[in-house]
């Protein structure tokens, strides 16, 4: 079982595996892979803790009810699956600042956490605004040949490449 | 189709969890749960993310359309509009570059031990998704439906049988992957 302990697999093998997994979820669950609605549902669950059932009155939470569903369980599974893989290859570690960031902007945790939090807000809004993320549009939508999903993935990368180039080549250059 | 399995609620929650475990395992083995790999892709230094996504699309596209031709599955294309997808997509892209993870890989990065993914990533995405829910009624009445094109697929747009798009698209993607390998990227 040495292959389970390898730190990295070929991206083509990993991609083909995700493609086969998509086929299985369509067949067994009638669902495409996707992750971002689980975050929207969870934000409703959190609001419900603070405001009670009034939170459920929001039109968005009537469309995406704050309940545990298939996709919510999928996201929990992703945490577990990645932890198993990292544990098997010995790469599990508590890391505050990723290397690429530290090389450019230094090893202090606070700036990285602040920028990550800001990025998370943009990503949470953007994924719900666009109706999907890199999984729901980027893989599941494009493989169904949905026109909107191809537009979405082009927009994700257009925005991402432009801002990453600005951050690392101009600000960090 | 396996309609009776689809309607079993608890079995589906378990299947969702199992699919997630496989998905997370694969994302971690591919390196896609690492900030460095994702930022490397956006800076055109490391093409791992594109290689994973494009191979997943080729295999999934052929598999799903084959099963659909045999009546085993149905498609669920997401509806969209220029106002939702283009603007939301660009916002997402800005988040992609600053956070360095996406909603799926951020969950994998948490499992891998990345604290920036847990505190910044999960915390920020939850807040961002909630802010969207607050703004939703106003956005829905204005920008989200601008240039609505519904859940149309490329074969419907071109008015052809899906296989006339699947086969050329697979060929172009495979050609692109071969080109990436040849150029040493």
CSV table of C-alpha atoms in Angstrom, one decimal:
chain,number,residue,atom,x,y,z
A,1,UNK,CA,0.0,0.0,0.0
A,2,UNK,CA,3.0,2.3,-0.6
A,3,UNK,CA,1.1,4.3,-3.1
A,4,UNK,CA,-1.3,5.5,-0.4
A,5,UNK,CA,1.7,7.0,1.5
A,6,UNK,CA,3.1,8.9,-1.5
A,7,UNK,CA,2.9,12.7,-0.9
A,8,UNK,CA,1.8,13.5,-4.4
A,9,UNK,CA,0.0,11.6,-7.2
A,10,UNK,CA,0.0,12.5,-10.9
A,11,UNK,CA,-2.4,15.4,-11.5
A,12,UNK,CA,-3.8,13.3,-14.4
A,13,UNK,CA,-4.6,10.4,-12.2
A,14,UNK,CA,-6.2,12.6,-9.5
A,15,UNK,CA,-8.2,14.4,-12.2
A,16,UNK,CA,-9.4,11.2,-13.8
A,17,UNK,CA,-10.4,10.0,-10.3
A,18,UNK,CA,-12.4,13.1,-9.7
A,19,UNK,CA,-14.1,12.6,-13.1
A,20,UNK,CA,-15.0,9.0,-12.2
A,21,UNK,CA,-16.3,10.2,-8.8
A,22,UNK,CA,-18.5,12.8,-10.6
A,23,UNK,CA,-20.0,9.9,-12.7
A,24,UNK,CA,-20.7,8.0,-9.5
A,25,UNK,CA,-22.4,10.9,-7.7
A,26,UNK,CA,-24.6,11.5,-10.8
A,27,UNK,CA,-25.5,7.8,-10.8
A,28,UNK,CA,-25.9,7.0,-7.1
A,29,UNK,CA,-27.1,10.4,-5.8
A,30,UNK,CA,-28.4,12.4,-8.8
A,31,UNK,CA,-26.0,15.1,-7.7
A,32,UNK,CA,-23.1,17.0,-9.2
A,33,UNK,CA,-20.0,17.6,-7.0
A,34,UNK,CA,-20.2,21.1,-5.5
A,35,UNK,CA,-19.1,22.8,-2.2
A,36,UNK,CA,-20.2,26.5,-1.9
A,37,UNK,CA,-23.9,26.1,-1.0
A,38,UNK,CA,-22.9,24.2,2.1
A,39,UNK,CA,-21.2,27.4,3.3
A,40,UNK,CA,-24.4,29.4,2.6
A,41,UNK,CA,-26.5,26.8,4.5
A,42,UNK,CA,-24.0,26.9,7.4
A,43,UNK,CA,-24.1,30.7,7.6
A,44,UNK,CA,-27.9,30.4,8.0
A,45,UNK,CA,-27.4,27.8,10.7
A,46,UNK,CA,-25.1,30.2,12.6
A,47,UNK,CA,-27.5,33.1,12.2
A,48,UNK,CA,-30.3,30.9,13.5
A,49,UNK,CA,-28.2,30.3,16.7
A,50,UNK,CA,-28.1,34.0,17.3
A,51,UNK,CA,-31.4,35.2,16.0
A,52,UNK,CA,-33.6,32.1,16.2
A,53,UNK,CA,-36.1,31.1,13.6
A,54,UNK,CA,-36.3,34.7,12.2
A,55,UNK,CA,-33.2,33.9,10.3
A,56,UNK,CA,-35.1,31.3,8.3
A,57,UNK,CA,-37.4,34.1,6.9
A,58,UNK,CA,-34.6,35.4,4.6
A,59,UNK,CA,-35.5,34.7,1.0
A,60,UNK,CA,-32.1,33.2,0.4
A,61,UNK,CA,-32.4,30.8,3.3
A,62,UNK,CA,-35.8,29.7,1.9
A,63,UNK,CA,-34.1,28.9,-1.4
A,64,UNK,CA,-31.1,27.3,0.4
A,65,UNK,CA,-32.4,26.1,3.7
A,66,UNK,CA,-30.0,26.0,6.6
A,67,UNK,CA,-30.1,22.2,6.9
A,68,UNK,CA,-27.6,19.3,6.6
A,69,UNK,CA,-27.9,17.9,3.1
A,70,UNK,CA,-25.9,15.7,0.7
A,71,UNK,CA,-23.5,18.5,-0.2
A,72,UNK,CA,-23.0,19.6,3.4
A,73,UNK,CA,-21.9,16.1,4.2
A,74,UNK,CA,-19.7,16.1,1.1
A,75,UNK,CA,-17.8,19.1,2.5
A,76,UNK,CA,-17.3,17.4,5.9
A,77,UNK,CA,-16.0,14.4,4.0
A,78,UNK,CA,-13.5,16.6,2.1
A,79,UNK,CA,-12.0,17.6,5.5
A,80,UNK,CA,-11.8,14.0,6.6
A,81,UNK,CA,-10.4,12.7,3.2
A,82,UNK,CA,-7.7,15.3,3.0
A,83,UNK,CA,-6.7,14.6,6.6
A,84,UNK,CA,-6.5,10.8,5.9
A,85,UNK,CA,-4.3,11.5,2.8
A,86,UNK,CA,-2.1,14.0,4.6
A,87,UNK,CA,-1.7,11.6,7.6
A,88,UNK,CA,-0.7,8.7,5.4
A,89,UNK,CA,2.0,10.7,3.7
A,90,UNK,CA,3.2,12.3,6.9
A,91,UNK,CA,2.4,15.8,5.6
A,92,UNK,CA,-0.1,16.7,8.3
A,93,UNK,CA,1.1,19.8,10.1
A,94,UNK,CA,-0.3,22.9,11.7
A,95,UNK,CA,0.7,25.7,9.3
A,96,UNK,CA,-0.2,29.3,9.9
A,97,UNK,CA,1.5,30.9,6.9
A,98,UNK,CA,2.1,29.0,3.6
A,99,UNK,CA,5.6,29.1,2.1
A,100,UNK,CA,4.8,31.1,-1.0
A,101,UNK,CA,3.2,33.9,1.1
A,102,UNK,CA,6.1,33.8,3.6
A,103,UNK,CA,8.7,34.1,0.9
A,104,UNK,CA,7.1,37.3,-0.5
A,105,UNK,CA,5.5,39.0,2.5
A,106,UNK,CA,7.3,37.5,5.5
A,107,UNK,CA,6.4,34.8,8.1
A,108,UNK,CA,4.1,37.0,10.3
A,109,UNK,CA,0.8,35.3,10.8
A,110,UNK,CA,-1.5,38.4,11.3
A,111,UNK,CA,-1.1,39.8,7.8
A,112,UNK,CA,-1.7,36.4,6.2
A,113,UNK,CA,-4.8,35.7,8.3
A,114,UNK,CA,-6.2,39.2,7.6
A,115,UNK,CA,-5.7,38.8,3.8
A,116,UNK,CA,-7.1,35.3,3.9
A,117,UNK,CA,-10.2,36.5,5.8
A,118,UNK,CA,-10.8,39.3,3.3
A,119,UNK,CA,-10.3,36.8,0.5
A,120,UNK,CA,-12.7,34.4,2.1
A,121,UNK,CA,-15.4,37.1,2.3
A,122,UNK,CA,-14.9,37.9,-1.5
A,123,UNK,CA,-15.0,34.2,-2.3
A,124,UNK,CA,-18.1,33.5,-0.1
A,125,UNK,CA,-19.9,36.4,-1.8
A,126,UNK,CA,-18.6,35.7,-5.3
A,127,UNK,CA,-19.4,32.0,-5.2
A,128,UNK,CA,-23.0,32.6,-4.2
A,129,UNK,CA,-23.3,35.5,-6.6
A,130,UNK,CA,-22.1,33.3,-9.5
A,131,UNK,CA,-24.1,30.3,-8.2
A,132,UNK,CA,-21.2,28.0,-7.8
A,133,UNK,CA,-17.5,27.5,-7.2
A,134,UNK,CA,-14.5,25.8,-8.7
A,135,UNK,CA,-16.2,22.4,-8.1
A,136,UNK,CA,-19.9,23.2,-8.9
A,137,UNK,CA,-19.1,25.3,-12.0
A,138,UNK,CA,-15.5,24.6,-12.6
A,139,UNK,CA,-15.7,20.8,-12.8
A,140,UNK,CA,-19.4,19.7,-12.5
A,141,UNK,CA,-20.9,22.4,-14.7
A,142,UNK,CA,-18.2,22.4,-17.4
A,143,UNK,CA,-18.4,18.6,-17.7
A,144,UNK,CA,-22.2,18.9,-18.3
A,145,UNK,CA,-21.3,21.5,-21.0
A,146,UNK,CA,-23.4,24.2,-19.2
A,147,UNK,CA,-22.8,27.4,-21.0
A,148,UNK,CA,-22.9,29.5,-17.8
A,149,UNK,CA,-20.3,27.2,-16.1
A,150,UNK,CA,-17.8,27.8,-18.9
A,151,UNK,CA,-18.3,31.5,-18.5
A,152,UNK,CA,-18.0,31.1,-14.7
A,153,UNK,CA,-14.6,29.3,-14.9
A,154,UNK,CA,-13.3,31.9,-17.3
A,155,UNK,CA,-14.3,34.7,-15.0
A,156,UNK,CA,-12.8,32.9,-11.9
A,157,UNK,CA,-9.5,32.6,-13.6
A,158,UNK,CA,-9.6,36.0,-15.3
A,159,UNK,CA,-10.1,37.7,-11.9
A,160,UNK,CA,-7.8,35.3,-10.1
A,161,UNK,CA,-4.8,35.6,-12.5
A,162,UNK,CA,-5.1,39.4,-12.7
A,163,UNK,CA,-5.2,40.0,-9.0
A,164,UNK,CA,-2.5,37.3,-8.2
A,165,UNK,CA,-0.2,38.9,-10.7
A,166,UNK,CA,-0.8,42.3,-9.1
A,167,UNK,CA,-0.2,41.0,-5.6
A,168,UNK,CA,2.9,38.9,-6.3
A,169,UNK,CA,4.5,40.6,-9.3
A,170,UNK,CA,3.8,44.3,-8.5
A,171,UNK,CA,3.2,44.6,-4.7
A,172,UNK,CA,5.5,41.7,-3.9
A,173,UNK,CA,7.8,42.1,-6.9
B,1,UNK,CA,-32.2,5.6,-12.9
B,2,UNK,CA,-31.7,4.6,-9.4
B,3,UNK,CA,-34.7,6.6,-8.2
B,4,UNK,CA,-35.4,4.6,-5.0
B,5,UNK,CA,-31.8,5.1,-3.9
B,6,UNK,CA,-31.9,8.8,-4.7
B,7,UNK,CA,-34.9,9.2,-2.4
B,8,UNK,CA,-33.4,7.5,0.7
B,9,UNK,CA,-32.4,10.4,2.8
B,10,UNK,CA,-30.0,8.8,5.3
B,11,UNK,CA,-28.3,6.7,2.6
B,12,UNK,CA,-27.8,9.8,0.6
B,13,UNK,CA,-26.2,11.7,3.5
B,14,UNK,CA,-23.8,8.7,4.0
B,15,UNK,CA,-23.1,8.6,0.2
B,16,UNK,CA,-22.3,12.4,0.3
B,17,UNK,CA,-19.9,11.9,3.2
B,18,UNK,CA,-18.2,9.0,1.4
B,19,UNK,CA,-17.9,11.0,-1.9
B,20,UNK,CA,-16.5,13.9,0.1
B,21,UNK,CA,-13.8,11.6,1.7
B,22,UNK,CA,-12.7,10.4,-1.7
B,23,UNK,CA,-12.8,13.9,-3.1
B,24,UNK,CA,-10.7,15.3,-0.3
B,25,UNK,CA,-8.3,12.4,-0.5
B,26,UNK,CA,-7.8,13.0,-4.2
B,27,UNK,CA,-7.5,16.8,-3.8
B,28,UNK,CA,-4.8,16.4,-1.1
B,29,UNK,CA,-2.9,13.8,-3.1
B,30,UNK,CA,-3.0,16.1,-6.1
B,31,UNK,CA,-1.6,19.1,-4.2
B,32,UNK,CA,-4.7,21.2,-4.7
B,33,UNK,CA,-5.2,21.7,-1.0
B,34,UNK,CA,-2.0,23.8,-0.9
B,35,UNK,CA,-2.0,27.5,-1.1
B,36,UNK,CA,1.4,27.4,-3.0
B,37,UNK,CA,0.0,25.2,-5.7
B,38,UNK,CA,-3.1,27.3,-6.3
B,39,UNK,CA,-1.2,30.6,-6.3
B,40,UNK,CA,1.4,28.9,-8.6
B,41,UNK,CA,-1.4,28.2,-11.0
B,42,UNK,CA,-2.7,31.8,-11.0
B,43,UNK,CA,0.8,33.0,-11.6
B,44,UNK,CA,1.3,30.5,-14.4
B,45,UNK,CA,4.3,28.9,-12.5
B,46,UNK,CA,2.6,25.5,-11.7
B,47,UNK,CA,-0.1,24.0,-13.9
B,48,UNK,CA,-1.2,21.3,-11.5
B,49,UNK,CA,-4.6,22.8,-10.8
B,50,UNK,CA,-5.4,23.1,-14.5
B,51,UNK,CA,-4.2,19.5,-15.2
B,52,UNK,CA,-6.4,18.2,-12.4
B,53,UNK,CA,-9.5,20.1,-13.5
B,54,UNK,CA,-9.1,19.4,-17.2
B,55,UNK,CA,-8.6,15.6,-16.7
B,56,UNK,CA,-11.6,15.5,-14.4
B,57,UNK,CA,-13.7,17.3,-17.0
B,58,UNK,CA,-12.7,15.0,-19.9
B,59,UNK,CA,-13.4,11.8,-17.9
B,60,UNK,CA,-16.5,13.1,-16.2
B,61,UNK,CA,-17.9,14.6,-19.4
B,62,UNK,CA,-17.5,11.4,-21.4
B,63,UNK,CA,-18.8,9.2,-18.5
B,64,UNK,CA,-21.8,11.4,-17.6
B,65,UNK,CA,-22.9,11.8,-21.3
B,66,UNK,CA,-22.5,8.0,-21.9
B,67,UNK,CA,-24.7,7.2,-18.9
B,68,UNK,CA,-27.1,9.8,-20.1
B,69,UNK,CA,-27.3,8.2,-23.5
B,70,UNK,CA,-28.3,5.0,-21.7
B,71,UNK,CA,-30.9,6.8,-19.6
B,72,UNK,CA,-29.0,6.2,-16.3
B,73,UNK,CA,-28.5,9.8,-15.3
B,74,UNK,CA,-30.0,13.3,-16.0
B,75,UNK,CA,-28.1,16.5,-16.3
B,76,UNK,CA,-28.4,19.4,-13.8
B,77,UNK,CA,-26.8,22.4,-15.5
B,78,UNK,CA,-27.0,25.5,-13.3
B,79,UNK,CA,-29.0,28.5,-14.6
B,80,UNK,CA,-27.2,31.8,-15.0
B,81,UNK,CA,-27.1,35.3,-16.3
B,82,UNK,CA,-24.3,37.7,-17.3
B,83,UNK,CA,-25.1,39.7,-14.2
B,84,UNK,CA,-24.7,36.8,-11.8
B,85,UNK,CA,-22.0,34.7,-13.4
B,86,UNK,CA,-19.6,37.3,-14.9
B,87,UNK,CA,-19.7,39.7,-11.9
B,88,UNK,CA,-19.9,36.9,-9.3
B,89,UNK,CA,-17.1,35.1,-11.1
B,90,UNK,CA,-14.8,38.1,-11.1
B,91,UNK,CA,-15.5,38.6,-7.4
B,92,UNK,CA,-14.7,34.9,-6.8
B,93,UNK,CA,-11.5,35.3,-8.8
B,94,UNK,CA,-10.4,38.2,-6.5
B,95,UNK,CA,-11.1,35.9,-3.5
B,96,UNK,CA,-9.2,33.1,-5.2
B,97,UNK,CA,-6.1,35.2,-5.5
B,98,UNK,CA,-6.2,36.6,-1.9
B,99,UNK,CA,-7.4,33.5,-0.1
B,100,UNK,CA,-5.5,31.1,-2.2
B,101,UNK,CA,-8.1,28.3,-1.7
B,102,UNK,CA,-11.6,27.7,-3.0
B,103,UNK,CA,-14.6,26.4,-1.1
B,104,UNK,CA,-13.7,22.8,-1.8
B,105,UNK,CA,-9.9,23.0,-1.4
B,106,UNK,CA,-10.3,25.2,1.7
B,107,UNK,CA,-12.0,22.3,3.4
B,108,UNK,CA,-9.2,20.0,2.3
B,109,UNK,CA,-6.6,22.5,3.5
B,110,UNK,CA,-8.3,22.5,6.9
B,111,UNK,CA,-7.9,18.7,7.0
B,112,UNK,CA,-4.3,19.1,6.0
B,113,UNK,CA,-3.7,21.4,9.0
B,114,UNK,CA,-3.6,24.9,7.4
B,115,UNK,CA,-4.7,27.4,10.0
B,116,UNK,CA,-5.0,30.3,7.5
B,117,UNK,CA,-7.6,28.1,5.7
B,118,UNK,CA,-9.5,27.5,8.9
B,119,UNK,CA,-9.6,30.9,10.4
B,120,UNK,CA,-9.3,33.1,7.4
B,121,UNK,CA,-10.8,30.8,4.8
B,122,UNK,CA,-13.7,29.1,6.4
B,123,UNK,CA,-14.5,32.1,8.6
B,124,UNK,CA,-14.3,34.5,5.7
B,125,UNK,CA,-16.4,32.3,3.3
B,126,UNK,CA,-19.1,31.9,5.9
B,127,UNK,CA,-19.3,35.6,6.5
B,128,UNK,CA,-19.2,36.3,2.7
B,129,UNK,CA,-22.0,33.8,2.0
B,130,UNK,CA,-24.1,35.3,4.8
B,131,UNK,CA,-23.5,38.9,3.5
B,132,UNK,CA,-24.7,37.6,0.1
B,133,UNK,CA,-27.9,36.2,1.8
B,134,UNK,CA,-28.5,39.7,3.4
B,135,UNK,CA,-28.1,41.5,0.0
B,136,UNK,CA,-29.9,38.8,-2.0
B,137,UNK,CA,-33.4,40.4,-2.2
B,138,UNK,CA,-31.9,43.7,-3.5
B,139,UNK,CA,-29.4,42.0,-5.9
B,140,UNK,CA,-32.2,39.6,-7.1
B,141,UNK,CA,-34.3,42.6,-8.0
B,142,UNK,CA,-31.5,44.4,-9.9
B,143,UNK,CA,-28.3,42.8,-11.1
B,144,UNK,CA,-28.7,39.0,-10.8
B,145,UNK,CA,-31.1,38.6,-13.6
B,146,UNK,CA,-29.4,41.0,-16.1
B,147,UNK,CA,-28.8,39.1,-19.3
B,148,UNK,CA,-30.5,35.9,-18.1
B,149,UNK,CA,-29.7,32.9,-20.3
B,150,UNK,CA,-31.1,30.1,-18.1
B,151,UNK,CA,-29.6,26.7,-17.8
B,152,UNK,CA,-28.7,26.4,-21.5
B,153,UNK,CA,-25.9,23.9,-22.5
B,154,UNK,CA,-23.4,24.4,-25.3
B,155,UNK,CA,-25.1,21.6,-27.4
B,156,UNK,CA,-28.4,23.4,-27.0
B,157,UNK,CA,-26.8,26.7,-27.9
B,158,UNK,CA,-25.4,25.1,-31.1
B,159,UNK,CA,-28.6,23.1,-31.6
B,160,UNK,CA,-26.7,19.8,-32.1
B,161,UNK,CA,-26.6,16.4,-30.4
B,162,UNK,CA,-24.4,16.6,-27.2
B,163,UNK,CA,-21.9,14.1,-28.7
B,164,UNK,CA,-21.0,16.7,-31.4
B,165,UNK,CA,-19.7,18.8,-28.6
B,166,UNK,CA,-18.4,16.1,-26.2
B,167,UNK,CA,-16.0,14.5,-28.7
B,168,UNK,CA,-14.3,17.8,-30.1
B,169,UNK,CA,-14.2,19.2,-26.6
B,170,UNK,CA,-12.4,16.1,-25.3
B,171,UNK,CA,-10.0,16.2,-28.2
B,172,UNK,CA,-9.2,19.9,-27.6
B,173,UNK,CA,-8.7,19.4,-23.9
B,174,UNK,CA,-6.4,16.3,-24.4
B,175,UNK,CA,-4.5,18.3,-27.0
B,176,UNK,CA,-4.0,21.1,-24.5
B,177,UNK,CA,-2.8,18.7,-21.8
B,178,UNK,CA,-0.3,17.1,-24.3
B,179,UNK,CA,0.9,20.6,-25.2
B,180,UNK,CA,1.4,21.5,-21.5
B,181,UNK,CA,3.5,18.3,-21.0
B,182,UNK,CA,5.6,18.9,-24.2
B,183,UNK,CA,6.3,22.5,-23.2
B,184,UNK,CA,7.6,21.2,-19.8
B,185,UNK,CA,5.0,23.1,-17.7
